[in-house]
């Protein structure tokens, strides 16, 4: 089974900061990766699919990149509503989620 | 607008079978390429994919839980049902169902609100 790791597991940042989260797959998955945002008590929300495609309605400050085994989610200028936990998910071979990265206020 | 809602028991006893229903609107599970998946999340922990059913009744299960899971659909009722046998306290989690669109290669959008299932005697 394909395993996903995320780093860091948590981070503290300020409004306006540039934030980068990394997701690494245990084997190559091409571009078969999605990113979700989850706020406490809420369902996950799709942000990015196919590693770098921005879901409709998602602010352009979110971007994704990578292919193969290494992927990145970047928030170019952190906004108050962006404090949440972020998960990557691969769909190359079955489906697997990463362990999550919690972004909180510095 | 696509919506999904999970329903089922909030409390089950160890060794019992859990049956959850996902009732959806805004799409048809008879449309080519469409699917509905189940994902769970133990309190304070990460998401775990469980099962996925496609428009053509093809089914996929998490390899680690395959022996305990069954997913079915009732297209006329716009429902997908997940059963999980031999429940254990470690299965305590919020269970989500989610839509896999015809253009999706594996991502889910949107998700239901989730339902918390507690396993305890």
mmCIF file of C-alpha atoms in Angstrom:
data_model
loop_
_atom_site.group_PDB
_atom_site.id
_atom_site.type_symbol
_atom_site.label_atom_id
_atom_site.label_comp_id
_atom_site.label_asym_id
_atom_site.label_seq_id
_atom_site.Cartn_x
_atom_site.Cartn_y
_atom_site.Cartn_z
ATOM 1 C CA UNK A 1 0.000 0.000 0.000
ATOM 2 C CA UNK A 2 1.162 3.516 -0.768
ATOM 3 C CA UNK A 3 1.958 5.511 2.365
ATOM 4 C CA UNK A 4 1.902 9.291 2.565
ATOM 5 C CA UNK A 5 3.897 11.410 4.980
ATOM 6 C CA UNK A 6 3.392 15.113 5.569
ATOM 7 C CA UNK A 7 5.762 17.671 6.990
ATOM 8 C CA UNK A 8 5.621 19.482 9.186
ATOM 9 C CA UNK A 9 2.947 17.844 11.321
ATOM 10 C CA UNK A 10 2.078 21.282 12.644
ATOM 11 C CA UNK A 11 3.186 24.845 12.184
ATOM 12 C CA UNK A 12 2.499 28.245 13.629
ATOM 13 C CA UNK A 13 2.238 31.174 11.268
ATOM 14 C CA UNK A 14 1.001 34.723 11.090
ATOM 15 C CA UNK A 15 -1.522 36.317 8.791
ATOM 16 C CA UNK A 16 0.254 37.264 5.586
ATOM 17 C CA UNK A 17 2.909 34.558 5.877
ATOM 18 C CA UNK A 18 3.784 32.251 3.028
ATOM 19 C CA UNK A 19 3.159 28.663 4.132
ATOM 20 C CA UNK A 20 4.459 25.504 2.497
ATOM 21 C CA UNK A 21 3.361 21.968 3.367
ATOM 22 C CA UNK A 22 5.037 18.893 1.930
ATOM 23 C CA UNK A 23 3.546 15.503 1.150
ATOM 24 C CA UNK A 24 5.751 12.563 0.231
ATOM 25 C CA UNK A 25 4.560 9.258 -1.216
ATOM 26 C CA UNK A 26 6.266 5.938 -0.514
ATOM 27 C CA UNK A 27 6.343 5.239 -4.249
ATOM 28 C CA UNK A 28 5.720 7.213 -7.381
ATOM 29 C CA UNK A 29 2.115 8.287 -7.924
ATOM 30 C CA UNK A 30 2.526 10.517 -10.981
ATOM 31 C CA UNK A 31 0.184 13.484 -10.357
ATOM 32 C CA UNK A 32 -2.517 11.479 -8.591
ATOM 33 C CA UNK A 33 -2.701 13.709 -5.524
ATOM 34 C CA UNK A 34 -5.314 15.935 -3.941
ATOM 35 C CA UNK A 35 -5.212 18.399 -1.051
ATOM 36 C CA UNK A 36 -8.022 19.067 1.421
ATOM 37 C CA UNK A 37 -8.615 21.643 4.131
ATOM 38 C CA UNK A 38 -10.467 20.651 7.289
ATOM 39 C CA UNK A 39 -11.658 22.975 10.023
ATOM 40 C CA UNK A 40 -12.654 21.691 13.484
ATOM 41 C CA UNK A 41 -15.977 19.885 13.473
ATOM 42 C CA UNK A 42 -16.337 20.198 9.703
ATOM 43 C CA UNK A 43 -15.924 17.889 6.729
ATOM 44 C CA UNK A 44 -12.826 18.181 4.557
ATOM 45 C CA UNK A 45 -12.982 20.563 1.618
ATOM 46 C CA UNK A 46 -11.213 19.893 -1.672
ATOM 47 C CA UNK A 47 -8.580 22.500 -2.546
ATOM 48 C CA UNK A 48 -6.332 20.950 -5.202
ATOM 49 C CA UNK A 49 -6.636 17.902 -7.452
ATOM 50 C CA UNK A 50 -4.260 16.289 -9.913
ATOM 51 C CA UNK A 51 -1.427 17.759 -7.807
ATOM 52 C CA UNK A 52 -1.739 21.289 -9.167
ATOM 53 C CA UNK A 53 -5.281 21.977 -10.393
ATOM 54 C CA UNK A 54 -7.173 24.494 -8.288
ATOM 55 C CA UNK A 55 -10.711 23.451 -7.435
ATOM 56 C CA UNK A 56 -13.346 25.924 -8.591
ATOM 57 C CA UNK A 57 -14.092 28.557 -5.963
ATOM 58 C CA UNK A 58 -10.854 28.050 -4.045
ATOM 59 C CA UNK A 59 -8.827 31.263 -3.595
ATOM 60 C CA UNK A 60 -5.828 31.633 -5.871
ATOM 61 C CA UNK A 61 -3.492 32.014 -2.874
ATOM 62 C CA UNK A 62 -3.613 28.206 -2.695
ATOM 63 C CA UNK A 63 -1.401 26.330 -5.122
ATOM 64 C CA UNK A 64 -0.079 22.819 -5.512
ATOM 65 C CA UNK A 65 2.953 21.394 -7.229
ATOM 66 C CA UNK A 66 4.935 18.207 -7.625
ATOM 67 C CA UNK A 67 4.809 14.822 -9.259
ATOM 68 C CA UNK A 68 6.180 11.380 -8.617
ATOM 69 C CA UNK A 69 6.816 11.186 -4.875
ATOM 70 C CA UNK A 70 7.170 14.784 -3.680
ATOM 71 C CA UNK A 71 4.362 17.314 -3.538
ATOM 72 C CA UNK A 72 3.820 20.760 -2.068
ATOM 73 C CA UNK A 73 0.831 22.815 -1.016
ATOM 74 C CA UNK A 74 1.570 26.517 -0.781
ATOM 75 C CA UNK A 75 -0.527 29.293 0.696
ATOM 76 C CA UNK A 76 0.972 32.476 -0.653
ATOM 77 C CA UNK A 77 -0.434 34.855 1.964
ATOM 78 C CA UNK A 78 -2.090 33.217 4.957
ATOM 79 C CA UNK A 79 -5.522 34.564 5.807
ATOM 80 C CA UNK A 80 -7.415 34.187 9.099
ATOM 81 C CA UNK A 81 -9.805 31.670 7.552
ATOM 82 C CA UNK A 82 -6.880 29.448 6.480
ATOM 83 C CA UNK A 83 -6.069 28.235 9.981
ATOM 84 C CA UNK A 84 -7.024 24.587 9.689
ATOM 85 C CA UNK A 85 -5.618 21.096 9.150
ATOM 86 C CA UNK A 86 -4.505 20.135 5.660
ATOM 87 C CA UNK A 87 -4.475 16.593 4.259
ATOM 88 C CA UNK A 88 -3.013 15.156 1.101
ATOM 89 C CA UNK A 89 -4.616 12.128 -0.580
ATOM 90 C CA UNK A 90 -3.253 9.848 -3.285
ATOM 91 C CA UNK A 91 -5.449 8.048 -5.789
ATOM 92 C CA UNK A 92 -2.859 6.270 -7.908
ATOM 93 C CA UNK A 93 -3.330 2.918 -6.191
ATOM 94 C CA UNK A 94 -6.404 2.606 -4.033
ATOM 95 C CA UNK A 95 -6.822 5.702 -1.854
ATOM 96 C CA UNK A 96 -4.669 6.910 1.015
ATOM 97 C CA UNK A 97 -4.633 10.051 3.111
ATOM 98 C CA UNK A 98 -1.653 11.673 4.728
ATOM 99 C CA UNK A 99 -1.489 12.233 8.499
ATOM 100 C CA UNK A 100 -2.328 15.924 8.230
ATOM 101 C CA UNK A 101 -0.630 19.253 8.923
ATOM 102 C CA UNK A 102 -2.198 21.608 11.435
ATOM 103 C CA UNK A 103 -1.733 25.302 10.744
ATOM 104 C CA UNK A 104 -2.398 27.512 13.739
ATOM 105 C CA UNK A 105 -1.930 31.105 14.738
ATOM 106 C CA UNK A 106 1.488 32.267 15.875
ATOM 107 C CA UNK B 1 -26.030 21.533 -5.882
ATOM 108 C CA UNK B 2 -24.654 18.237 -4.640
ATOM 109 C CA UNK B 3 -25.348 17.276 -1.050
ATOM 110 C CA UNK B 4 -24.762 14.108 0.940
ATOM 111 C CA UNK B 5 -25.877 13.150 4.414
ATOM 112 C CA UNK B 6 -24.878 10.194 6.546
ATOM 113 C CA UNK B 7 -27.285 8.439 8.883
ATOM 114 C CA UNK B 8 -27.108 5.503 11.239
ATOM 115 C CA UNK B 9 -26.613 4.593 14.873
ATOM 116 C CA UNK B 10 -24.544 6.819 17.106
ATOM 117 C CA UNK B 11 -23.684 3.980 19.472
ATOM 118 C CA UNK B 12 -22.906 0.357 18.721
ATOM 119 C CA UNK B 13 -21.661 -2.411 20.976
ATOM 120 C CA UNK B 14 -18.431 -4.322 20.374
ATOM 121 C CA UNK B 15 -18.843 -7.266 17.950
ATOM 122 C CA UNK B 16 -22.015 -5.742 16.463
ATOM 123 C CA UNK B 17 -22.414 -4.824 12.794
ATOM 124 C CA UNK B 18 -22.599 -1.155 11.851
ATOM 125 C CA UNK B 19 -24.881 -0.087 9.019
ATOM 126 C CA UNK B 20 -24.578 3.456 7.704
ATOM 127 C CA UNK B 21 -26.630 5.074 4.958
ATOM 128 C CA UNK B 22 -25.538 7.926 2.727
ATOM 129 C CA UNK B 23 -28.457 9.774 1.160
ATOM 130 C CA UNK B 24 -27.505 12.160 -1.598
ATOM 131 C CA UNK B 25 -28.998 14.637 -4.031
ATOM 132 C CA UNK B 26 -27.806 16.674 -6.979
ATOM 133 C CA UNK B 27 -26.330 13.774 -8.937
ATOM 134 C CA UNK B 28 -27.189 10.293 -10.103
ATOM 135 C CA UNK B 29 -25.205 7.202 -9.278
ATOM 136 C CA UNK B 30 -26.207 5.838 -12.670
ATOM 137 C CA UNK B 31 -24.143 8.487 -14.471
ATOM 138 C CA UNK B 32 -20.992 7.099 -16.036
ATOM 139 C CA UNK B 33 -17.879 7.788 -13.964
ATOM 140 C CA UNK B 34 -19.654 8.785 -10.781
ATOM 141 C CA UNK B 35 -18.927 7.175 -7.430
ATOM 142 C CA UNK B 36 -19.597 7.495 -3.716
ATOM 143 C CA UNK B 37 -16.974 6.763 -1.108
ATOM 144 C CA UNK B 38 -16.818 6.303 2.645
ATOM 145 C CA UNK B 39 -14.051 7.778 4.763
ATOM 146 C CA UNK B 40 -13.700 7.795 8.539
ATOM 147 C CA UNK B 41 -11.814 9.871 11.086
ATOM 148 C CA UNK B 42 -11.206 8.788 14.692
ATOM 149 C CA UNK B 43 -11.364 11.678 17.166
ATOM 150 C CA UNK B 44 -8.267 13.829 16.799
ATOM 151 C CA UNK B 45 -6.777 11.592 14.139
ATOM 152 C CA UNK B 46 -6.326 11.465 10.392
ATOM 153 C CA UNK B 47 -8.713 10.492 7.628
ATOM 154 C CA UNK B 48 -8.925 6.862 6.515
ATOM 155 C CA UNK B 49 -10.548 5.740 3.272
ATOM 156 C CA UNK B 50 -12.865 2.736 3.642
ATOM 157 C CA UNK B 51 -14.748 1.934 0.457
ATOM 158 C CA UNK B 52 -15.921 3.266 -2.906
ATOM 159 C CA UNK B 53 -18.743 2.220 -5.198
ATOM 160 C CA UNK B 54 -19.022 3.254 -8.841
ATOM 161 C CA UNK B 55 -21.962 3.876 -11.131
ATOM 162 C CA UNK B 56 -21.473 0.454 -12.734
ATOM 163 C CA UNK B 57 -21.562 -1.286 -9.313
ATOM 164 C CA UNK B 58 -17.804 -1.816 -9.291
ATOM 165 C CA UNK B 59 -16.565 -1.723 -5.702
ATOM 166 C CA UNK B 60 -13.237 -0.994 -4.050
ATOM 167 C CA UNK B 61 -12.298 -1.581 -0.433
ATOM 168 C CA UNK B 62 -9.438 -0.598 1.820
ATOM 169 C CA UNK B 63 -7.177 -3.670 1.834
ATOM 170 C CA UNK B 64 -6.788 -3.498 5.617
ATOM 171 C CA UNK B 65 -10.558 -3.557 6.243
ATOM 172 C CA UNK B 66 -11.842 -5.430 3.213
ATOM 173 C CA UNK B 67 -12.951 -8.508 5.144
ATOM 174 C CA UNK B 68 -15.257 -6.420 7.330
ATOM 175 C CA UNK B 69 -16.803 -4.044 4.784
ATOM 176 C CA UNK B 70 -19.648 -4.216 2.299
ATOM 177 C CA UNK B 71 -20.789 -1.284 0.175
ATOM 178 C CA UNK B 72 -23.997 -1.282 -1.846
ATOM 179 C CA UNK B 73 -26.100 1.244 -3.719
ATOM 180 C CA UNK B 74 -29.759 1.843 -4.365
ATOM 181 C CA UNK B 75 -29.849 4.134 -7.363
ATOM 182 C CA UNK B 76 -33.616 4.614 -7.230
ATOM 183 C CA UNK B 77 -33.388 5.898 -3.660
ATOM 184 C CA UNK B 78 -30.153 7.863 -4.167
ATOM 185 C CA UNK B 79 -28.548 5.957 -1.328
ATOM 186 C CA UNK B 80 -25.323 4.133 -0.623
ATOM 187 C CA UNK B 81 -25.063 1.777 2.335
ATOM 188 C CA UNK B 82 -21.895 0.723 4.158
ATOM 189 C CA UNK B 83 -21.827 -2.186 6.562
ATOM 190 C CA UNK B 84 -18.906 -2.934 8.853
ATOM 191 C CA UNK B 85 -18.878 -6.129 10.845
ATOM 192 C CA UNK B 86 -17.337 -6.993 14.186
ATOM 193 C CA UNK B 87 -17.125 -3.454 15.488
ATOM 194 C CA UNK B 88 -14.462 -2.619 18.077
ATOM 195 C CA UNK B 89 -13.830 0.478 20.212
ATOM 196 C CA UNK B 90 -10.985 1.434 17.854
ATOM 197 C CA UNK B 91 -13.641 1.881 15.150
ATOM 198 C CA UNK B 92 -15.030 4.866 17.040
ATOM 199 C CA UNK B 93 -14.908 7.663 14.502
ATOM 200 C CA UNK B 94 -16.780 10.195 12.444
ATOM 201 C CA UNK B 95 -17.865 8.459 9.255
ATOM 202 C CA UNK B 96 -18.170 10.534 6.091
ATOM 203 C CA UNK B 97 -19.586 9.754 2.688
ATOM 204 C CA UNK B 98 -18.365 11.758 -0.283
ATOM 205 C CA UNK B 99 -19.033 12.259 -3.994
ATOM 206 C CA UNK B 100 -16.554 11.222 -6.665
ATOM 207 C CA UNK B 101 -17.448 13.098 -9.821
ATOM 208 C CA UNK B 102 -17.349 11.702 -13.335
ATOM 209 C CA UNK B 103 -14.271 13.788 -14.106
ATOM 210 C CA UNK B 104 -12.528 12.750 -10.919
ATOM 211 C CA UNK B 105 -9.734 10.236 -11.012
ATOM 212 C CA UNK B 106 -10.011 9.680 -7.297
ATOM 213 C CA UNK B 107 -10.659 12.801 -5.307
ATOM 214 C CA UNK B 108 -13.850 13.507 -3.369
ATOM 215 C CA UNK B 109 -15.975 16.612 -3.603
ATOM 216 C CA UNK B 110 -18.151 17.404 -1.781
ATOM 217 C CA UNK B 111 -18.372 15.485 1.477
ATOM 218 C CA UNK B 112 -21.285 14.898 3.794
ATOM 219 C CA UNK B 113 -21.293 16.452 7.250
ATOM 220 C CA UNK B 114 -20.254 13.184 8.873
ATOM 221 C CA UNK B 115 -21.790 11.094 11.618
ATOM 222 C CA UNK B 116 -20.040 10.152 14.841
ATOM 223 C CA UNK B 117 -20.205 6.481 15.725
ATOM 224 C CA UNK B 118 -19.094 5.391 19.175
ATOM 225 C CA UNK B 119 -18.305 1.760 19.884
ATOM 226 C CA UNK B 120 -18.777 0.924 23.531
ATOM 227 C CA UNK B 121 -20.439 -1.669 25.703
#
